[in-house]
Amino acid sequence: MAEIETLGILDEIQALVSDKLQVVSYKWLSRNFLVPSNTAKRLLQEFVEKNGTQLEVVYSLSGWLKNNPSAYHIKLILGSKLSEAKEEFSDGCSIQVYSVQACIPKDPAVLWNTEYVQAEELFKEPPDVVNCLRDNRFCGVSNSYVKRNGEGPPASSAAPPLKRVEICAPSRTSDTSLRQERKVEQSNPNPKPDEGKDIKSGSHQAQALKQDGKPVVHKEQVPQLPANKKKTGNDKSSSGTAGSLASMWGRASSKPKPDSASIKTENAVPISNDAQVRANELVEDESSDGDDGRMNFKRASNGEGSNRKRRVVFDFSDEDDDGKDAVNLASPDPPKKQVSVDSKKSTKTLSLESKNLDFDEKKEEKVKVEKEKVLEIVSKPTLKEESGDRKRGNPASNENQCPDKDERNQKDKVSDAAQNVLKKRKVLKTRIDERGREVTEVVWEDDEKETKPGDNTRKDKGDSNTANNVVNRPPAAAPKKSPAFGNSSSHATGKAGNKKAGTKDPKQGNIMSFFKKV
Amino acid sequence: MLELRLVQGSLLKKVMESIKDLVNDANFDCSATGFSLQAMDSSHVALVSLLLRSEGFEHYRCDRNISMGMNLNNMSKMLKCAGNDDIITLKADDGSDTVTFMFESPTQDKIADFEMKLMDIDSEHLGIPEAEYHAIVRMPSSEFARICKDLSSIGDTVVISVTKEGVKFSTRGDIGTANVVCRQNTTVDKPEEATIIEMNEPVSLTFALRYMNSFTKATPLSNTVTISLSSELPVVVEYKIAEMGYIRFYLAPKIEEDDEENKS
């Protein structure tokens, strides 16, 4: 059996040296394949005998020097200089293969780099993990009086003492060591995750040992956890980066606004992404926004990366409102919850808000011709408009996605000026907020017949005034639209708005916070 | 009276090219010791600090300290009119609101004068304290520029981590991720090709690649670049200007995600 496995290892060495260009030293070999160091040296010797011509060999010579007999010397010598070096030693020096590699590295440190890294990893393992460094089981030098606490702390030492004794025995051949290994593992009825890691870290271990099912299962389980964690982490950061990337593009392009508005419809691409994905993105974006609860940076995820823009969506009622709104905006929850928050609101705020709205829209009319058109079409009192929005704005409904295509077409018509047929109308609202950012909102107007979720509808119809403001909040209406519609809206904001917003990337530190003015 | 004569005129051109994208307007401060500039980019995220010591000039006369506000784009336009081998002389009279660039061809058979209007700039001069950095990486500047360029095609931020294994540049974008590791390598034939890592403790910081990329515009000034990192400080990307001084870029790190979450 030992023969077979050594053959396997020789192949592995071949692959490591010639394909990965790794320096394979006997220490590394011993730890990696869990063979005693002497066996590892022999393996290397064997390997060198077979393939010696194609690779560089570093020998370790140890013995007494001729010219300095008082000191025991250990020298690493290139294969080519072996014979000269031998001269320096007195008779009886030992010659062992230290390492094999494809070529001699310029920096000698590379010789022991891999094994150093390996040793470090082994040391870093939790203290209760048994590894070959801890119990020194592969060392060629052994002392039977030294008891190796091979199985670590009592927690995992379910193994009967007999086995410990076995482990204590000096392990000279790969055969015995392998057997021990296996026993250690089998004797552990409940390998802990840590131990699983142990197995994992010696990547070839499992292979070499041909373990039975149990440890393998654990091996699989253990990696899963970290993988998942990582994944979520990745998602977050990736969404974060995408956002700021968009902002940079936004900075770069500074087309006049009318242009972007007209491009709107052309660029809009029907999207079939499922709502779930978008919802996730929204959630992530919101959670990473930190800086201001009332502001949402939205990532419009359309198929075409180049169209991605960061979008700033502000709540209508922001100006006079407080914490409640912030909660609303930031919460990724479906509208139901918001409704509950709504009920707390007083009608007073509502009226205030509606005034604000009026103001915004006037401003906007000045700015954009197209918008004016749309507004004319709508030509309802602001409040009603809102209620329309509200009903439509239903984050949970996937139906929104399908109608979107139609709407886009219809949108075109709108700009042509044929309209009353429309079931939904898109209204762009742009204003400058108190921070000087330009904020564009896309609001859908549709007929009352449009599907509404139970809660929202009830609210709307019942206390039309009160409900209005809240349901209208971006989490429901505006953000929902943004994905489907993303291009248009984000274009508008992206160009002008992001120029400023980009510099205010909430994550970007400011140099002024590090250096003081003189 | 100010008169600076720089035989290697191309050097000033290169300096200009390296900072004009980052900074629009800046005050050039001239004193007896040298010609210097400190300016932040418009978003106050990056800072550039330039020093050309008086010894580097063939002739250096600065009677009293003077600060000249210039639009770097305009200055760059003027300097583009100078040939690469030209000798450039900068002249300004006390109390004057213009600066004159004089370009002499190496054979002295052509002399050009360009007068540029100065401007008043409210500069916010920052004190940059001397600091011990956790890690200092010196590497070929072209290599660094290449890495920044490559990574910026993948993502928009770069995480620079220094461990004793080497320095790792990594990014993540919509299309995937990228990691570039540079190992310490001191045994190359030419010293300027070496990658040298001095590390007191491991450090890992995130930066906007956009700025890094604009820093690398200074690559023609020096074969090597020195990147100094500390977890609590802006990164310093320094290009030495042979025998004259340096150009240093400071960039505030991006705040780590975790911190952000904790805050919010």
XYZ file of N, CA and C in Angstrom, chain A residues 86-236:
453
model
N 31.180 18.423 -1.156
C 31.449 17.218 -0.375
C 32.893 17.195 0.101
N 33.755 17.765 -0.728
C 35.170 17.784 -0.374
C 35.404 18.493 0.954
N 34.627 19.494 1.181
C 34.870 20.298 2.373
C 34.531 19.543 3.646
N 33.659 18.603 3.495
C 33.247 17.868 4.690
C 34.187 16.680 4.902
N 34.339 16.351 6.136
C 35.106 15.144 6.398
C 34.221 13.949 6.079
N 34.806 12.797 6.138
C 34.071 11.596 5.734
C 32.824 11.417 6.584
N 31.916 10.822 5.963
C 30.718 10.448 6.726
C 29.700 11.557 6.841
N 29.777 12.498 5.936
C 28.719 13.507 5.986
C 27.471 12.922 5.332
N 26.357 13.448 5.748
C 25.125 12.909 5.183
C 24.658 13.815 4.049
N 24.165 13.194 3.020
C 23.680 13.946 1.871
C 22.208 13.618 1.683
N 21.412 14.641 1.773
C 19.984 14.410 1.574
C 19.455 15.448 0.593
N 18.395 15.065 -0.065
C 17.774 16.037 -0.944
C 16.998 16.999 -0.055
N 17.285 18.264 -0.213
C 16.524 19.238 0.570
C 15.258 19.645 -0.177
N 15.442 19.985 -1.430
C 14.265 20.404 -2.177
C 14.497 20.187 -3.661
N 13.404 20.103 -4.375
C 13.485 20.071 -5.828
C 12.654 21.224 -6.358
N 13.090 21.801 -7.461
C 12.379 22.913 -8.054
C 12.743 23.007 -9.518
N 11.913 23.706 -10.237
C 12.137 23.801 -11.673
C 13.401 24.584 -11.982
N 13.653 25.628 -11.193
C 14.880 26.377 -11.385
C 15.290 26.960 -10.053
N 16.539 27.336 -9.976
C 17.028 27.900 -8.712
C 16.551 29.345 -8.620
N 15.821 29.671 -7.590
C 15.320 31.040 -7.469
C 16.445 32.010 -7.173
N 16.265 33.221 -7.631
C 17.281 34.235 -7.362
C 17.371 34.537 -5.884
N 16.223 34.592 -5.295
C 16.177 34.913 -3.878
C 16.093 33.620 -3.090
N 17.115 33.326 -2.308
C 17.105 32.051 -1.588
C 15.892 31.899 -0.670
N 15.304 32.997 -0.286
C 14.174 32.897 0.630
C 13.031 32.102 0.021
N 12.973 32.115 -1.296
C 11.886 31.382 -1.945
C 11.975 29.906 -1.618
N 13.187 29.446 -1.361
C 13.375 28.029 -1.035
C 12.507 27.607 0.143
N 12.486 28.418 1.165
C 11.707 27.992 2.330
C 10.404 28.768 2.490
N 10.107 29.515 1.490
C 8.889 30.305 1.611
C 7.646 29.433 1.756
N 7.526 28.444 0.863
C 6.296 27.651 0.905
C 6.161 26.915 2.218
N 7.275 26.381 2.685
C 7.130 25.624 3.917
C 6.907 26.551 5.105
N 7.424 27.738 4.971
C 7.180 28.701 6.042
C 5.698 29.057 6.120
N 5.148 29.318 4.959
C 3.721 29.629 4.913
C 2.915 28.475 5.476
N 3.347 27.290 5.081
C 2.630 26.110 5.544
C 2.712 25.988 7.062
N 3.909 26.184 7.576
C 4.088 26.064 9.012
C 3.248 27.107 9.726
N 3.205 28.265 9.134
C 2.448 29.332 9.771
C 0.968 28.970 9.834
N 0.490 28.420 8.741
C -0.911 28.019 8.738
C -1.184 26.983 9.809
N -0.265 26.055 9.917
C -0.470 25.004 10.913
C -0.473 25.593 12.312
N 0.402 26.535 12.531
C 0.456 27.137 13.860
C -0.781 27.959 14.153
N -1.338 28.513 13.114
C -2.481 29.391 13.326
C -3.744 28.620 13.642
N -3.719 27.348 13.393
C -4.931 26.583 13.657
C -5.273 26.655 15.132
N -6.555 26.496 15.435
C -6.949 26.583 16.837
C -6.160 25.610 17.690
N -5.948 25.965 18.926
C -5.060 25.193 19.786
C -5.520 23.752 19.995
N -6.800 23.514 19.837
C -7.250 22.147 20.101
C -7.152 21.268 18.866
N -6.629 21.800 17.818
C -6.508 20.990 16.610
C -5.160 20.288 16.619
N -5.229 19.027 16.322
C -3.982 18.276 16.262
C -3.436 18.378 14.858
N -2.274 18.887 14.716
C -1.656 18.809 13.405
C -0.233 18.329 13.544
N 0.366 18.081 12.422
C 1.647 17.405 12.470
C 2.735 18.274 13.074
N 2.532 19.572 13.084
C 3.530 20.423 13.730
C 3.417 20.323 15.239
N 2.212 20.268 15.719
C 1.990 20.265 17.164
C 2.562 19.004 17.781
N 2.208 17.880 17.192
C 2.680 16.654 17.844
C 4.006 16.178 17.270
N 4.510 16.916 16.301
C 5.834 16.617 15.775
C 5.934 15.178 15.306
N 4.867 14.657 14.785
C 4.851 13.212 14.563
C 5.727 12.785 13.406
N 6.106 13.710 12.579
C 6.879 13.296 11.408
C 8.364 13.546 11.548
N 8.724 14.040 12.692
C 10.140 14.347 12.865
C 10.943 13.054 12.844
N 12.067 13.117 12.187
C 12.910 11.945 12.146
C 13.532 11.658 13.502
N 13.723 12.704 14.276
C 14.330 12.534 15.591
C 13.212 12.310 16.585
N 13.248 11.194 17.235
C 12.168 10.964 18.181
C 12.727 10.450 19.487
N 11.986 10.681 20.490
C 12.416 10.283 21.821
C 11.229 9.633 22.495
N 11.388 8.410 22.816
C 10.230 7.687 23.320
C 9.823 8.183 24.698
N 10.711 8.951 25.354
C 10.323 9.467 26.677
C 9.440 10.697 26.559
N 9.522 11.290 25.414
C 8.673 12.455 25.242
C 7.312 11.992 24.794
N 6.351 12.360 25.599
C 5.013 11.909 25.259
C 4.341 12.971 24.401
N 3.917 12.549 23.258
C 3.248 13.522 22.399
C 1.763 13.528 22.717
N 1.308 14.655 22.998
C -0.119 14.761 23.300
C -0.870 14.903 21.997
N -0.761 13.844 21.243
C -1.212 13.925 19.852
C -2.672 14.241 19.707
N -3.469 13.831 20.658
C -4.897 14.015 20.419
C -5.437 15.284 21.032
N -4.542 16.072 21.515
C -4.970 17.397 21.952
C -5.755 17.375 23.233
N -6.505 18.385 23.480
C -7.229 18.569 24.739
C -8.267 17.473 24.933
N -8.656 17.304 26.147
C -9.550 16.217 26.500
C -10.852 16.250 25.700
N -11.256 17.385 25.321
C -12.531 17.491 24.625
C -12.628 16.512 23.471
N -11.581 16.425 22.753
C -11.663 15.587 21.563
C -11.021 14.218 21.790
N -10.541 14.013 22.945
C -9.807 12.765 23.150
C -10.731 11.671 23.632
N -11.613 11.321 22.770
C -12.459 10.194 23.092
C -11.710 8.895 22.841
N -10.590 9.010 22.237
C -9.846 7.816 21.875
C -9.298 7.116 23.118
N -9.359 5.854 23.120
C -8.809 5.099 24.242
C -7.304 5.299 24.315
N -6.792 5.176 25.481
C -5.364 5.413 25.701
C -4.476 4.560 24.790
N -4.990 3.424 24.473
C -4.202 2.541 23.625
C -3.697 3.286 22.392
N -4.589 3.991 21.807
C -4.226 4.639 20.560
C -3.222 5.737 20.785
N -3.367 6.364 21.894
C -2.411 7.422 22.162
C -1.020 6.809 22.228
N -0.983 5.675 22.869
C 0.313 5.016 22.943
C 0.850 4.764 21.542
N -0.033 4.337 20.728
C 0.418 4.040 19.382
C 1.009 5.273 18.722
N 0.363 6.343 18.961
C 0.844 7.564 18.336
C 2.181 7.971 18.896
N 2.338 7.668 20.181
C 3.607 8.044 20.783
C 4.769 7.302 20.152
N 4.483 6.142 19.689
C 5.569 5.362 19.110
C 6.176 6.118 17.949
N 7.469 6.077 17.875
C 8.130 6.770 16.770
C 7.628 6.215 15.450
N 7.314 7.073 14.579
C 6.772 6.617 13.305
C 7.842 6.710 12.239
N 8.268 5.604 11.820
C 9.393 5.594 10.889
C 8.938 5.433 9.442
N 7.923 4.677 9.279
C 7.548 4.439 7.890
C 6.219 5.097 7.583
N 6.075 5.341 6.380
C 4.842 6.020 5.988
C 3.662 5.141 6.327
N 3.866 3.863 6.213
C 2.780 2.944 6.456
C 2.204 3.141 7.852
N 3.056 3.078 8.815
C 2.543 3.185 10.184
C 1.918 4.547 10.402
N 2.573 5.529 9.914
C 2.030 6.873 10.188
C 0.652 7.007 9.587
N 0.508 6.439 8.446
C -0.788 6.543 7.807
C -1.829 5.841 8.649
N -1.446 4.709 9.098
C -2.407 3.974 9.896
C -2.802 4.808 11.128
N -1.814 5.372 11.712
C -2.117 6.176 12.905
C -3.082 7.284 12.559
N -2.768 7.932 11.487
C -3.621 9.036 11.092
C -5.065 8.598 11.057
N -5.222 7.520 10.368
C -6.588 7.093 10.164
C -7.237 6.774 11.496
N -6.462 6.162 12.334
C -7.073 5.810 13.610
C -7.472 7.043 14.381
N -6.621 7.965 14.349
C -6.962 9.189 15.072
C -8.306 9.705 14.590
N -8.430 9.698 13.303
C -9.667 10.274 12.798
C -10.866 9.402 13.098
N -10.668 8.121 12.945
C -11.812 7.259 13.184
C -12.198 7.247 14.649
N -11.219 7.381 15.471
C -11.518 7.290 16.885
C -12.300 8.501 17.357
N -12.375 9.460 16.565
C -13.134 10.642 16.949
C -14.561 10.504 16.475
N -15.422 10.145 17.340
C -16.796 9.940 16.888
C -17.430 11.231 16.390
N -17.136 12.296 17.048
C -17.729 13.568 16.620
C -16.651 14.567 16.263
N -16.124 14.430 15.126
C -15.104 15.425 14.774
C -15.708 16.818 14.835
N -14.977 17.699 15.423
C -15.501 19.078 15.488
C -15.178 19.799 14.194
N -15.882 20.859 14.014
C -15.611 21.662 12.805
C -14.130 21.974 12.680
N -13.538 22.297 13.767
C -12.126 22.637 13.732
C -11.321 21.514 13.115
N -11.678 20.339 13.547
C -10.914 19.226 13.015
C -11.175 19.071 11.541
N -12.386 19.325 11.197
C -12.689 19.295 9.778
C -11.779 20.240 9.031
N -11.578 21.365 9.624
C -10.714 22.353 8.991
C -9.318 21.788 8.850
N -8.939 21.136 9.893
C -7.623 20.532 9.873
C -7.487 19.667 8.637
N -8.454 18.839 8.466
C -8.420 17.957 7.320
C -8.346 18.754 6.041
N -9.121 19.799 6.034
C -9.197 20.585 4.825
C -7.836 21.198 4.510
N -7.212 21.699 5.560
C -6.001 22.459 5.327
C -4.913 21.594 4.713
N -4.800 20.379 5.168
C -3.884 19.506 4.466
C -4.636 18.985 3.266
N -4.565 19.677 2.198
C -5.522 19.415 1.134
C -5.381 18.001 0.604
N -4.191 17.527 0.575
C -4.008 16.218 -0.024
C -4.232 15.104 0.977
N -4.376 15.522 2.157
C -4.477 14.530 3.214
C -5.598 13.565 2.919
N -6.724 14.100 2.653
C -7.883 13.253 2.464
C -7.588 12.226 1.394
N -7.047 12.721 0.338
C -6.732 11.853 -0.774
C -5.776 10.760 -0.349
N -4.723 11.189 0.232
C -3.670 10.243 0.547
C -4.174 9.183 1.498
N -5.010 9.591 2.355
C -5.438 8.660 3.375
C -6.605 7.811 2.931
N -7.217 8.196 1.889
C -8.419 7.484 1.463
C -9.364 7.326 2.629
N -9.761 8.390 3.133
C -10.558 8.341 4.345
C -11.915 7.726 4.074
N -12.484 7.301 5.152
C -13.839 6.794 5.005
C -14.798 7.969 5.069
N -16.058 7.634 4.917
C -17.064 8.680 4.739
C -17.050 9.792 5.769
N -16.899 9.446 6.993
C -17.171 10.447 8.015
C -16.387 11.735 7.859
N -15.106 11.628 7.870
C -14.353 12.879 7.795
C -14.668 13.644 6.521
N -14.906 12.911 5.489
C -15.164 13.607 4.235
C -16.420 14.451 4.347
N -17.413 13.866 4.942
C -18.644 14.615 5.105
C -18.370 15.912 5.826
N -17.593 15.784 6.854
C -17.315 17.014 7.604
C -16.555 17.997 6.770
N -15.726 17.465 5.983
C -14.943 18.352 5.147
C -15.886 19.201 4.296
N -16.901 18.559 3.861
C -17.818 19.305 3.014
C -18.592 20.342 3.811
N -18.954 19.907 4.969
C -19.795 20.825 5.732
C -19.041 22.077 6.144
N -17.874 21.862 6.554
C -17.157 23.009 7.107
C -16.999 24.147 6.121
N -16.545 23.841 4.943
C -16.350 24.956 4.019
C -17.637 25.711 3.720
N -18.723 25.024 3.851
C -19.953 25.680 3.466
C -20.206 26.967 4.228
N -20.007 26.878 5.489
C -20.315 28.078 6.278
C -19.540 29.295 5.817
N -18.252 29.181 5.816
C -17.490 30.355 5.387
C -17.903 30.804 3.997
N -18.180 29.848 3.150
C -18.526 30.226 1.786
C -19.759 31.115 1.778
N -20.725 30.703 2.536
C -21.927 31.510 2.569
C -21.638 32.909 3.074
N -20.926 32.921 4.132
C -20.614 34.242 4.693
C -19.967 35.109 3.658
N -19.006 34.513 3.051
C -18.267 35.269 2.061
C -19.233 35.828 1.026
N -20.115 34.964 0.653
C -20.977 35.354 -0.434
C -21.754 36.612 -0.079
N -22.327 36.575 1.083
C -23.105 37.757 1.436
C -22.204 38.968 1.474
N -21.040 38.755 2.019
C -20.110 39.881 2.066
C -19.872 40.424 0.659
N -19.622 39.519 -0.223
C -19.341 39.931 -1.589
C -20.475 40.760 -2.162
N -21.643 40.207 -1.969
C -22.773 40.895 -2.552
C -22.800 42.340 -2.127
N -22.639 42.477 -0.863
C -22.718 43.826 -0.341
C -21.696 44.720 -1.012
